[in-house]
Amino acid sequence: MTATRPATRPVTRRRRPLRGLLHLFLVLVALGWLAPLALAVYASLRPYDETARLGYFSLPENLTLDYYTAAWTQAELPKYYLNTLIVVVPGVVLTLLLASFAAFVIARLRVPGRRTLLIVFTAGNLLPPQVLITPLYTMYTWIELPGWLSDSHSLYDSYLGLILIHVGFQFGFCVFVMANYMATIPEEINEAALVDGASVWRRYWQLTLPLCRPVLAALSTLQFTWMYNDFLWALVLMSSGDKLPVTSALNNLRGQFFTDHNLLAAGSILVALPTLIVFQLLHKQFVAGLTLGATKG
C-alpha cells in the first residue's frame, strides 16, 4: 500500500481575499494622496468669489484658466524657473558624477577601509540638516569669492554656495545606492578588462558607467525633485530676492491683507509642473531603478 497525501485546498483561493484587501488599501492610499492635488486643480479653475460664496466642495458655475495666466505674470515664474535651473542642473550633474567616482572605488577597487567609507557616507544621511544651519551660515559668510563668481564676494548669497550644499547633502545617498548597484555587476567583466590592459579610468568610463544607466536615471529623477523642491537652504543661504528659486515665487502671490487661495493654487500647479515632466520623461528608467536587484540571487 502506498500512502496518499491528504487533499489540500489551493493556496490561490486563500490568497484572493487578502489580495483584494491589499488592492483596496492601495487604492484608498492613492486616492488620499491625489485628493489634495485634485482639489488644488479644481480650485485653480474657479473664481474666488464663487468658492467664497458656494464653498470649495460645491459644483462649479464657471471654469476658467485666467488664474494660470495671472500666476505666471504676477509671480514672475520665468525668472524664478531660470534661477532654479541654474542651481538644480549643475547640482544633479555634480552629485551623480562625484558619487559615481566614490561608488566605483568602493565597489570595484580593492581599497582598504572601503566598507567603513560606505558606512560613513550612509551615516551622513542620518544627520538632520537643521542642526547645521548656524555653522553653515557663519562659514558661508567667511569664505570669500571673486566678484565674477558672487555679487556678495562671499559664498553666502551665491548660486555656487547653494549648489555645493545640495551636492554635499545628496552625495552620501547617491554613493550608497550606486555602490550597491555596482556590486551586482559580475566581477568577471572587470577581470576581463584587466586582462586586456584597461586602465582604471577606462574601466569606470567605458565599462562600468554605461551599465549603470538605470540607477543613474532613477537617481536623476529623485535628485532633481529633491533639489527643485528645496526651500530651506535657499531661504537660509541667500538674501537677494532676484536669486531665489521658484519655490519662493509663490510668496509673490500673497497679499499683505488678503490672499486669493485660488490664485495660489494655480501658482502651485505651475511650480510643480517641471517635476511632473521630468518624471514622465524618465518614468520607465525610474521604475527600472526601483526594481534593481529584485530578481538577482
PDB file of C-alpha atoms in Angstrom:
ATOM      1  CA  MET A   1       0.000   0.000   0.000  1.00  0.00           C
ATOM      2  CA  THR A   2       1.152   3.461  -0.771  1.00  0.00           C
ATOM      3  CA  ALA A   3       0.297   6.364   1.445  1.00  0.00           C
ATOM      4  CA  THR A   4      -1.742   9.094  -0.170  1.00  0.00           C
ATOM      5  CA  ARG A   5      -1.332  12.743   0.690  1.00  0.00           C
ATOM      6  CA  PRO A   6      -4.360  14.447   2.212  1.00  0.00           C
ATOM      7  CA  ALA A   7      -6.175  16.742  -0.135  1.00  0.00           C
ATOM      8  CA  THR A   8      -5.356  20.398   0.370  1.00  0.00           C
ATOM      9  CA  ARG A   9      -7.146  23.451  -0.868  1.00  0.00           C
ATOM     10  CA  PRO A  10      -5.418  25.518  -3.500  1.00  0.00           C
ATOM     11  CA  VAL A  11      -3.338  28.275  -1.998  1.00  0.00           C
ATOM     12  CA  THR A  12      -4.668  30.763  -4.520  1.00  0.00           C
ATOM     13  CA  ARG A  13      -8.208  30.556  -3.071  1.00  0.00           C
ATOM     14  CA  ARG A  14      -6.990  31.571   0.367  1.00  0.00           C
ATOM     15  CA  ARG A  15      -4.917  34.395  -1.027  1.00  0.00           C
ATOM     16  CA  ARG A  16      -7.633  36.022  -3.120  1.00  0.00           C
ATOM     17  CA  PRO A  17      -9.459  37.762  -0.216  1.00  0.00           C
ATOM     18  CA  LEU A  18      -6.154  39.050   1.196  1.00  0.00           C
ATOM     19  CA  ARG A  19      -5.066  40.286  -2.208  1.00  0.00           C
ATOM     20  CA  GLY A  20      -8.400  42.048  -2.661  1.00  0.00           C
ATOM     21  CA  LEU A  21      -7.990  43.799   0.702  1.00  0.00           C
ATOM     22  CA  LEU A  22      -4.449  44.784  -0.244  1.00  0.00           C
ATOM     23  CA  HIS A  23      -5.630  46.266  -3.552  1.00  0.00           C
ATOM     24  CA  LEU A  24      -8.419  48.147  -1.762  1.00  0.00           C
ATOM     25  CA  PHE A  25      -5.947  49.549   0.749  1.00  0.00           C
ATOM     26  CA  LEU A  26      -3.579  50.668  -2.019  1.00  0.00           C
ATOM     27  CA  VAL A  27      -6.418  52.340  -3.909  1.00  0.00           C
ATOM     28  CA  LEU A  28      -7.501  54.233  -0.794  1.00  0.00           C
ATOM     29  CA  VAL A  29      -3.932  55.356  -0.106  1.00  0.00           C
ATOM     30  CA  ALA A  30      -3.533  56.518  -3.721  1.00  0.00           C
ATOM     31  CA  LEU A  31      -6.803  58.460  -3.554  1.00  0.00           C
ATOM     32  CA  GLY A  32      -5.707  60.017  -0.271  1.00  0.00           C
ATOM     33  CA  TRP A  33      -2.503  61.272  -1.897  1.00  0.00           C
ATOM     34  CA  LEU A  34      -4.274  62.503  -5.032  1.00  0.00           C
ATOM     35  CA  ALA A  35      -7.159  64.240  -3.250  1.00  0.00           C
ATOM     36  CA  PRO A  36      -5.219  67.426  -2.263  1.00  0.00           C
ATOM     37  CA  LEU A  37      -3.776  67.733  -5.774  1.00  0.00           C
ATOM     38  CA  ALA A  38      -7.189  67.268  -7.363  1.00  0.00           C
ATOM     39  CA  LEU A  39      -8.693  69.865  -5.009  1.00  0.00           C
ATOM     40  CA  ALA A  40      -5.905  72.336  -5.892  1.00  0.00           C
ATOM     41  CA  VAL A  41      -6.518  71.863  -9.622  1.00  0.00           C
ATOM     42  CA  TYR A  42     -10.265  72.224  -9.112  1.00  0.00           C
ATOM     43  CA  ALA A  43      -9.856  75.404  -7.040  1.00  0.00           C
ATOM     44  CA  SER A  44      -7.451  76.943  -9.572  1.00  0.00           C
ATOM     45  CA  LEU A  45     -10.136  76.708 -12.270  1.00  0.00           C
ATOM     46  CA  ARG A  46     -12.830  78.544 -10.264  1.00  0.00           C
ATOM     47  CA  PRO A  47     -13.163  82.277  -9.441  1.00  0.00           C
ATOM     48  CA  TYR A  48     -12.521  83.154  -5.842  1.00  0.00           C
ATOM     49  CA  ASP A  49     -15.880  84.890  -5.338  1.00  0.00           C
ATOM     50  CA  GLU A  50     -17.647  81.709  -6.419  1.00  0.00           C
ATOM     51  CA  THR A  51     -15.797  79.486  -3.955  1.00  0.00           C
ATOM     52  CA  ALA A  52     -16.238  82.097  -1.216  1.00  0.00           C
ATOM     53  CA  ARG A  53     -19.980  82.079  -1.856  1.00  0.00           C
ATOM     54  CA  LEU A  54     -20.554  78.354  -2.504  1.00  0.00           C
ATOM     55  CA  GLY A  55     -17.538  76.703  -0.853  1.00  0.00           C
ATOM     56  CA  TYR A  56     -14.688  74.686  -2.317  1.00  0.00           C
ATOM     57  CA  PHE A  57     -16.665  71.417  -2.292  1.00  0.00           C
ATOM     58  CA  SER A  58     -19.503  72.693  -4.482  1.00  0.00           C
ATOM     59  CA  LEU A  59     -20.365  72.259  -8.142  1.00  0.00           C
ATOM     60  CA  PRO A  60     -18.774  74.911 -10.377  1.00  0.00           C
ATOM     61  CA  GLU A  61     -20.701  77.646 -12.162  1.00  0.00           C
ATOM     62  CA  ASN A  62     -17.721  78.887 -14.195  1.00  0.00           C
ATOM     63  CA  LEU A  63     -14.379  77.309 -15.087  1.00  0.00           C
ATOM     64  CA  THR A  64     -11.550  79.480 -16.358  1.00  0.00           C
ATOM     65  CA  LEU A  65      -7.783  79.419 -16.933  1.00  0.00           C
ATOM     66  CA  ASP A  66      -7.349  83.089 -16.037  1.00  0.00           C
ATOM     67  CA  TYR A  67      -5.680  82.282 -12.740  1.00  0.00           C
ATOM     68  CA  TYR A  68      -2.850  80.447 -14.523  1.00  0.00           C
ATOM     69  CA  THR A  69      -2.129  83.494 -16.671  1.00  0.00           C
ATOM     70  CA  ALA A  70      -2.234  85.762 -13.627  1.00  0.00           C
ATOM     71  CA  ALA A  71       0.039  83.459 -11.603  1.00  0.00           C
ATOM     72  CA  TRP A  72       2.544  83.230 -14.475  1.00  0.00           C
ATOM     73  CA  THR A  73       2.882  87.018 -14.680  1.00  0.00           C
ATOM     74  CA  GLN A  74       2.410  88.137 -11.070  1.00  0.00           C
ATOM     75  CA  ALA A  75       4.816  85.562  -9.625  1.00  0.00           C
ATOM     76  CA  GLU A  76       7.404  86.213 -12.379  1.00  0.00           C
ATOM     77  CA  LEU A  77       7.747  82.469 -12.837  1.00  0.00           C
ATOM     78  CA  PRO A  78      10.076  82.512 -15.903  1.00  0.00           C
ATOM     79  CA  LYS A  79      12.764  84.347 -13.917  1.00  0.00           C
ATOM     80  CA  TYR A  80      12.485  82.009 -10.939  1.00  0.00           C
ATOM     81  CA  TYR A  81      12.430  78.933 -13.183  1.00  0.00           C
ATOM     82  CA  LEU A  82      15.774  80.074 -14.571  1.00  0.00           C
ATOM     83  CA  ASN A  83      17.161  80.609 -11.063  1.00  0.00           C
ATOM     84  CA  THR A  84      16.157  77.081 -10.124  1.00  0.00           C
ATOM     85  CA  LEU A  85      17.694  75.530 -13.242  1.00  0.00           C
ATOM     86  CA  ILE A  86      20.980  77.360 -12.579  1.00  0.00           C
ATOM     87  CA  VAL A  87      21.148  75.553  -9.244  1.00  0.00           C
ATOM     88  CA  VAL A  88      19.477  72.203  -9.946  1.00  0.00           C
ATOM     89  CA  VAL A  89      21.098  71.150 -13.245  1.00  0.00           C
ATOM     90  CA  PRO A  90      24.734  71.588 -12.095  1.00  0.00           C
ATOM     91  CA  GLY A  91      23.793  70.188  -8.695  1.00  0.00           C
ATOM     92  CA  VAL A  92      22.377  66.959 -10.138  1.00  0.00           C
ATOM     93  CA  VAL A  93      25.268  66.504 -12.587  1.00  0.00           C
ATOM     94  CA  LEU A  94      27.959  67.128  -9.963  1.00  0.00           C
ATOM     95  CA  THR A  95      26.271  64.911  -7.382  1.00  0.00           C
ATOM     96  CA  LEU A  96      25.951  61.941  -9.719  1.00  0.00           C
ATOM     97  CA  LEU A  97      29.435  62.395 -11.184  1.00  0.00           C
ATOM     98  CA  LEU A  98      31.212  62.607  -7.830  1.00  0.00           C
ATOM     99  CA  ALA A  99      29.048  59.858  -6.338  1.00  0.00           C
ATOM    100  CA  SER A 100      29.857  57.549  -9.262  1.00  0.00           C
ATOM    101  CA  PHE A 101      33.586  58.136  -8.632  1.00  0.00           C
ATOM    102  CA  ALA A 102      33.286  57.197  -4.975  1.00  0.00           C
ATOM    103  CA  ALA A 103      30.936  54.284  -5.662  1.00  0.00           C
ATOM    104  CA  PHE A 104      33.323  52.854  -8.269  1.00  0.00           C
ATOM    105  CA  VAL A 105      36.209  52.972  -5.811  1.00  0.00           C
ATOM    106  CA  ILE A 106      34.139  51.311  -3.087  1.00  0.00           C
ATOM    107  CA  ALA A 107      32.522  48.622  -5.248  1.00  0.00           C
ATOM    108  CA  ARG A 108      35.087  47.803  -7.944  1.00  0.00           C
ATOM    109  CA  LEU A 109      38.518  48.546  -6.466  1.00  0.00           C
ATOM    110  CA  ARG A 110      40.131  46.740  -3.557  1.00  0.00           C
ATOM    111  CA  VAL A 111      40.767  49.792  -1.403  1.00  0.00           C
ATOM    112  CA  PRO A 112      41.410  49.313   2.341  1.00  0.00           C
ATOM    113  CA  GLY A 113      38.582  50.612   4.504  1.00  0.00           C
ATOM    114  CA  ARG A 114      36.046  50.806   1.678  1.00  0.00           C
ATOM    115  CA  ARG A 115      33.287  49.279   3.810  1.00  0.00           C
ATOM    116  CA  THR A 116      33.951  51.791   6.557  1.00  0.00           C
ATOM    117  CA  LEU A 117      33.849  54.562   3.983  1.00  0.00           C
ATOM    118  CA  LEU A 118      30.464  53.347   2.739  1.00  0.00           C
ATOM    119  CA  ILE A 119      29.140  53.267   6.313  1.00  0.00           C
ATOM    120  CA  VAL A 120      30.324  56.853   6.847  1.00  0.00           C
ATOM    121  CA  PHE A 121      28.553  58.012   3.676  1.00  0.00           C
ATOM    122  CA  THR A 122      25.389  56.213   4.760  1.00  0.00           C
ATOM    123  CA  ALA A 123      25.539  57.606   8.301  1.00  0.00           C
ATOM    124  CA  GLY A 124      25.821  61.127   6.901  1.00  0.00           C
ATOM    125  CA  ASN A 125      22.276  60.815   5.587  1.00  0.00           C
ATOM    126  CA  LEU A 126      21.001  60.439   9.165  1.00  0.00           C
ATOM    127  CA  LEU A 127      22.216  63.897  10.185  1.00  0.00           C
ATOM    128  CA  PRO A 128      19.330  66.431  10.278  1.00  0.00           C
ATOM    129  CA  PRO A 129      20.253  69.406   8.092  1.00  0.00           C
ATOM    130  CA  GLN A 130      18.617  71.842  10.510  1.00  0.00           C
ATOM    131  CA  VAL A 131      21.386  71.351  13.093  1.00  0.00           C
ATOM    132  CA  LEU A 132      23.938  72.735  10.614  1.00  0.00           C
ATOM    133  CA  ILE A 133      22.138  75.951   9.748  1.00  0.00           C
ATOM    134  CA  THR A 134      24.092  78.228  12.105  1.00  0.00           C
ATOM    135  CA  PRO A 135      27.631  76.906  11.410  1.00  0.00           C
ATOM    136  CA  LEU A 136      26.992  76.776   7.666  1.00  0.00           C
ATOM    137  CA  TYR A 137      25.644  80.316   7.622  1.00  0.00           C
ATOM    138  CA  THR A 138      28.715  81.554   9.503  1.00  0.00           C
ATOM    139  CA  MET A 139      31.113  79.614   7.283  1.00  0.00           C
ATOM    140  CA  TYR A 140      29.452  80.872   4.100  1.00  0.00           C
ATOM    141  CA  THR A 141      29.856  84.490   5.194  1.00  0.00           C
ATOM    142  CA  TRP A 142      33.570  83.923   5.923  1.00  0.00           C
ATOM    143  CA  ILE A 143      34.544  82.247   2.623  1.00  0.00           C
ATOM    144  CA  GLU A 144      35.443  84.897   0.058  1.00  0.00           C
ATOM    145  CA  LEU A 145      34.822  84.576  -3.682  1.00  0.00           C
ATOM    146  CA  PRO A 146      35.789  86.802  -6.624  1.00  0.00           C
ATOM    147  CA  GLY A 147      33.234  89.297  -7.856  1.00  0.00           C
ATOM    148  CA  TRP A 148      32.617  87.472 -11.143  1.00  0.00           C
ATOM    149  CA  LEU A 149      31.540  84.410  -9.176  1.00  0.00           C
ATOM    150  CA  SER A 150      29.480  86.088  -6.456  1.00  0.00           C
ATOM    151  CA  ASP A 151      27.996  89.566  -6.191  1.00  0.00           C
ATOM    152  CA  SER A 152      28.365  89.431  -2.422  1.00  0.00           C
ATOM    153  CA  HIS A 153      32.086  88.478  -2.720  1.00  0.00           C
ATOM    154  CA  SER A 154      31.410  85.517  -0.443  1.00  0.00           C
ATOM    155  CA  LEU A 155      29.908  82.053  -0.636  1.00  0.00           C
ATOM    156  CA  TYR A 156      26.785  83.441   1.016  1.00  0.00           C
ATOM    157  CA  ASP A 157      24.081  84.668  -1.360  1.00  0.00           C
ATOM    158  CA  SER A 158      25.625  82.902  -4.361  1.00  0.00           C
ATOM    159  CA  TYR A 159      24.444  80.183  -6.710  1.00  0.00           C
ATOM    160  CA  LEU A 160      27.679  78.281  -6.099  1.00  0.00           C
ATOM    161  CA  GLY A 161      27.004  78.086  -2.373  1.00  0.00           C
ATOM    162  CA  LEU A 162      23.531  76.687  -2.948  1.00  0.00           C
ATOM    163  CA  ILE A 163      24.855  74.132  -5.446  1.00  0.00           C
ATOM    164  CA  LEU A 164      27.551  72.963  -3.033  1.00  0.00           C
ATOM    165  CA  ILE A 165      25.126  72.477  -0.156  1.00  0.00           C
ATOM    166  CA  HIS A 166      22.873  70.325  -2.321  1.00  0.00           C
ATOM    167  CA  VAL A 167      25.818  68.261  -3.552  1.00  0.00           C
ATOM    168  CA  GLY A 168      27.075  67.791  -0.005  1.00  0.00           C
ATOM    169  CA  PHE A 169      23.777  66.580   1.420  1.00  0.00           C
ATOM    170  CA  GLN A 170      22.796  64.326  -1.500  1.00  0.00           C
ATOM    171  CA  PHE A 171      26.251  62.855  -2.095  1.00  0.00           C
ATOM    172  CA  GLY A 172      26.096  60.149   0.590  1.00  0.00           C
ATOM    173  CA  PHE A 173      22.729  58.763  -0.520  1.00  0.00           C
ATOM    174  CA  CYS A 174      23.844  58.534  -4.150  1.00  0.00           C
ATOM    175  CA  VAL A 175      27.100  56.807  -3.178  1.00  0.00           C
ATOM    176  CA  PHE A 176      25.186  54.250  -1.125  1.00  0.00           C
ATOM    177  CA  VAL A 177      22.748  53.437  -3.949  1.00  0.00           C
ATOM    178  CA  MET A 178      25.332  53.367  -6.748  1.00  0.00           C
ATOM    179  CA  ALA A 179      27.887  51.344  -4.783  1.00  0.00           C
ATOM    180  CA  ASN A 180      25.320  48.654  -4.041  1.00  0.00           C
ATOM    181  CA  TYR A 181      24.289  48.556  -7.696  1.00  0.00           C
ATOM    182  CA  MET A 182      27.869  48.377  -8.968  1.00  0.00           C
ATOM    183  CA  ALA A 183      28.492  45.486  -6.580  1.00  0.00           C
ATOM    184  CA  THR A 184      25.889  43.450  -8.523  1.00  0.00           C
ATOM    185  CA  ILE A 185      27.831  43.778 -11.796  1.00  0.00           C
ATOM    186  CA  PRO A 186      29.667  40.467 -12.424  1.00  0.00           C
ATOM    187  CA  GLU A 187      33.293  40.639 -11.349  1.00  0.00           C
ATOM    188  CA  GLU A 188      34.289  38.659 -14.451  1.00  0.00           C
ATOM    189  CA  ILE A 189      33.684  41.759 -16.582  1.00  0.00           C
ATOM    190  CA  ASN A 190      36.195  43.729 -14.527  1.00  0.00           C
ATOM    191  CA  GLU A 191      38.710  40.882 -14.589  1.00  0.00           C
ATOM    192  CA  ALA A 192      38.429  40.559 -18.372  1.00  0.00           C
ATOM    193  CA  ALA A 193      39.111  44.281 -18.732  1.00  0.00           C
ATOM    194  CA  LEU A 194      42.171  43.936 -16.500  1.00  0.00           C
ATOM    195  CA  VAL A 195      43.495  41.121 -18.657  1.00  0.00           C
ATOM    196  CA  ASP A 196      43.060  43.329 -21.727  1.00  0.00           C
ATOM    197  CA  GLY A 197      45.106  46.045 -20.021  1.00  0.00           C
ATOM    198  CA  ALA A 198      42.282  48.538 -19.420  1.00  0.00           C
ATOM    199  CA  SER A 199      43.149  51.420 -17.101  1.00  0.00           C
ATOM    200  CA  VAL A 200      41.090  52.385 -14.069  1.00  0.00           C
ATOM    201  CA  TRP A 201      39.530  55.323 -15.938  1.00  0.00           C
ATOM    202  CA  ARG A 202      38.604  53.155 -18.894  1.00  0.00           C
ATOM    203  CA  ARG A 203      37.019  50.524 -16.656  1.00  0.00           C
ATOM    204  CA  TYR A 204      34.995  53.270 -14.992  1.00  0.00           C
ATOM    205  CA  TRP A 205      34.006  55.368 -18.009  1.00  0.00           C
ATOM    206  CA  GLN A 206      33.599  52.785 -20.782  1.00  0.00           C
ATOM    207  CA  LEU A 207      32.707  49.646 -18.852  1.00  0.00           C
ATOM    208  CA  THR A 208      31.011  50.321 -15.515  1.00  0.00           C
ATOM    209  CA  LEU A 209      29.217  53.622 -16.069  1.00  0.00           C
ATOM    210  CA  PRO A 210      27.269  52.502 -19.200  1.00  0.00           C
ATOM    211  CA  LEU A 211      25.926  49.553 -17.171  1.00  0.00           C
ATOM    212  CA  CYS A 212      24.639  51.981 -14.520  1.00  0.00           C
ATOM    213  CA  ARG A 213      22.148  53.792 -16.740  1.00  0.00           C
ATOM    214  CA  PRO A 214      19.053  52.518 -14.861  1.00  0.00           C
ATOM    215  CA  VAL A 215      20.325  53.620 -11.457  1.00  0.00           C
ATOM    216  CA  LEU A 216      21.578  56.930 -12.892  1.00  0.00           C
ATOM    217  CA  ALA A 217      18.139  57.641 -14.362  1.00  0.00           C
ATOM    218  CA  ALA A 218      16.404  56.760 -11.087  1.00  0.00           C
ATOM    219  CA  LEU A 219      18.770  58.937  -9.056  1.00  0.00           C
ATOM    220  CA  SER A 220      18.494  61.787 -11.576  1.00  0.00           C
ATOM    221  CA  THR A 221      14.726  61.831 -11.119  1.00  0.00           C
ATOM    222  CA  LEU A 222      14.977  61.777  -7.323  1.00  0.00           C
ATOM    223  CA  GLN A 223      17.747  64.360  -7.121  1.00  0.00           C
ATOM    224  CA  PHE A 224      16.019  66.748  -9.499  1.00  0.00           C
ATOM    225  CA  THR A 225      12.822  66.510  -7.459  1.00  0.00           C
ATOM    226  CA  TRP A 226      14.560  66.999  -4.108  1.00  0.00           C
ATOM    227  CA  MET A 227      16.732  69.929  -5.218  1.00  0.00           C
ATOM    228  CA  TYR A 228      13.904  71.559  -7.148  1.00  0.00           C
ATOM    229  CA  ASN A 229      11.544  71.434  -4.176  1.00  0.00           C
ATOM    230  CA  ASP A 230      14.109  72.736  -1.676  1.00  0.00           C
ATOM    231  CA  PHE A 231      13.092  75.874   0.179  1.00  0.00           C
ATOM    232  CA  LEU A 232      15.104  75.751   3.414  1.00  0.00           C
ATOM    233  CA  TRP A 233      18.635  76.276   2.123  1.00  0.00           C
ATOM    234  CA  ALA A 234      17.673  78.952  -0.365  1.00  0.00           C
ATOM    235  CA  LEU A 235      15.943  80.838   2.443  1.00  0.00           C
ATOM    236  CA  VAL A 236      18.917  80.500   4.809  1.00  0.00           C
ATOM    237  CA  LEU A 237      21.880  80.917   2.458  1.00  0.00           C
ATOM    238  CA  MET A 238      20.517  83.567   0.066  1.00  0.00           C
ATOM    239  CA  SER A 239      19.254  87.085   0.684  1.00  0.00           C
ATOM    240  CA  SER A 240      18.762  88.555  -2.806  1.00  0.00           C
ATOM    241  CA  GLY A 241      15.165  88.145  -3.913  1.00  0.00           C
ATOM    242  CA  ASP A 242      16.182  88.016  -7.574  1.00  0.00           C
ATOM    243  CA  LYS A 243      18.257  84.864  -6.955  1.00  0.00           C
ATOM    244  CA  LEU A 244      15.721  82.801  -5.042  1.00  0.00           C
ATOM    245  CA  PRO A 245      14.388  79.560  -6.596  1.00  0.00           C
ATOM    246  CA  VAL A 246      10.890  79.034  -7.933  1.00  0.00           C
ATOM    247  CA  THR A 247       9.567  77.581  -4.670  1.00  0.00           C
ATOM    248  CA  SER A 248       9.832  81.057  -3.157  1.00  0.00           C
ATOM    249  CA  ALA A 249       7.973  82.672  -6.067  1.00  0.00           C
ATOM    250  CA  LEU A 250       4.652  81.697  -4.504  1.00  0.00           C
ATOM    251  CA  ASN A 251       5.229  84.378  -1.865  1.00  0.00           C
ATOM    252  CA  ASN A 252       4.691  86.941  -4.643  1.00  0.00           C
ATOM    253  CA  LEU A 253       1.088  85.764  -4.889  1.00  0.00           C
ATOM    254  CA  ARG A 254       0.351  86.532  -1.256  1.00  0.00           C
ATOM    255  CA  GLY A 255      -1.087  89.918  -0.392  1.00  0.00           C
ATOM    256  CA  GLN A 256      -0.409  91.855   2.775  1.00  0.00           C
ATOM    257  CA  PHE A 257      -4.036  91.784   3.930  1.00  0.00           C
ATOM    258  CA  PHE A 258      -5.678  89.283   1.577  1.00  0.00           C
ATOM    259  CA  THR A 259      -4.606  86.096  -0.206  1.00  0.00           C
ATOM    260  CA  ASP A 260      -6.513  84.630  -3.136  1.00  0.00           C
ATOM    261  CA  HIS A 261      -6.095  80.919  -2.450  1.00  0.00           C
ATOM    262  CA  ASN A 262      -7.399  80.003  -5.905  1.00  0.00           C
ATOM    263  CA  LEU A 263      -4.634  82.075  -7.463  1.00  0.00           C
ATOM    264  CA  LEU A 264      -2.157  80.477  -5.076  1.00  0.00           C
ATOM    265  CA  ALA A 265      -3.388  77.024  -6.121  1.00  0.00           C
ATOM    266  CA  ALA A 266      -2.804  77.877  -9.795  1.00  0.00           C
ATOM    267  CA  GLY A 267       0.716  79.054  -8.977  1.00  0.00           C
ATOM    268  CA  SER A 268       1.405  75.851  -7.038  1.00  0.00           C
ATOM    269  CA  ILE A 269       0.356  73.731 -10.009  1.00  0.00           C
ATOM    270  CA  LEU A 270       2.639  75.705 -12.335  1.00  0.00           C
ATOM    271  CA  VAL A 271       5.551  75.363  -9.909  1.00  0.00           C
ATOM    272  CA  ALA A 272       5.031  71.589  -9.664  1.00  0.00           C
ATOM    273  CA  LEU A 273       4.831  71.007 -13.440  1.00  0.00           C
ATOM    274  CA  PRO A 274       8.606  70.648 -14.135  1.00  0.00           C
ATOM    275  CA  THR A 275       8.964  67.767 -11.686  1.00  0.00           C
ATOM    276  CA  LEU A 276       5.992  66.010 -13.289  1.00  0.00           C
ATOM    277  CA  ILE A 277       7.520  66.487 -16.748  1.00  0.00           C
ATOM    278  CA  VAL A 278      10.888  65.094 -15.644  1.00  0.00           C
ATOM    279  CA  PHE A 279       9.238  62.093 -14.032  1.00  0.00           C
ATOM    280  CA  GLN A 280       7.143  61.451 -17.145  1.00  0.00           C
ATOM    281  CA  LEU A 281      10.256  61.528 -19.331  1.00  0.00           C
ATOM    282  CA  LEU A 282      12.223  59.177 -17.077  1.00  0.00           C
ATOM    283  CA  HIS A 283       9.469  57.080 -15.508  1.00  0.00           C
ATOM    284  CA  LYS A 284      10.482  53.844 -17.254  1.00  0.00           C
ATOM    285  CA  GLN A 285      14.077  54.181 -16.107  1.00  0.00           C
ATOM    286  CA  PHE A 286      12.880  55.260 -12.655  1.00  0.00           C
ATOM    287  CA  VAL A 287      10.731  52.147 -12.251  1.00  0.00           C
ATOM    288  CA  ALA A 288      13.599  50.001 -13.516  1.00  0.00           C
ATOM    289  CA  GLY A 289      15.879  51.638 -10.967  1.00  0.00           C
ATOM    290  CA  LEU A 290      13.419  50.916  -8.134  1.00  0.00           C
ATOM    291  CA  THR A 291      13.376  47.203  -9.032  1.00  0.00           C
ATOM    292  CA  LEU A 292      17.165  46.828  -9.274  1.00  0.00           C
ATOM    293  CA  GLY A 293      18.242  43.537  -7.822  1.00  0.00           C
ATOM    294  CA  ALA A 294      14.671  42.285  -7.386  1.00  0.00           C
ATOM    295  CA  THR A 295      15.367  39.173  -9.488  1.00  0.00           C
ATOM    296  CA  LYS A 296      19.000  38.654  -8.548  1.00  0.00           C
ATOM    297  CA  GLY A 297      20.276  35.910  -6.263  1.00  0.00           C
TER     298      GLY A 297
END
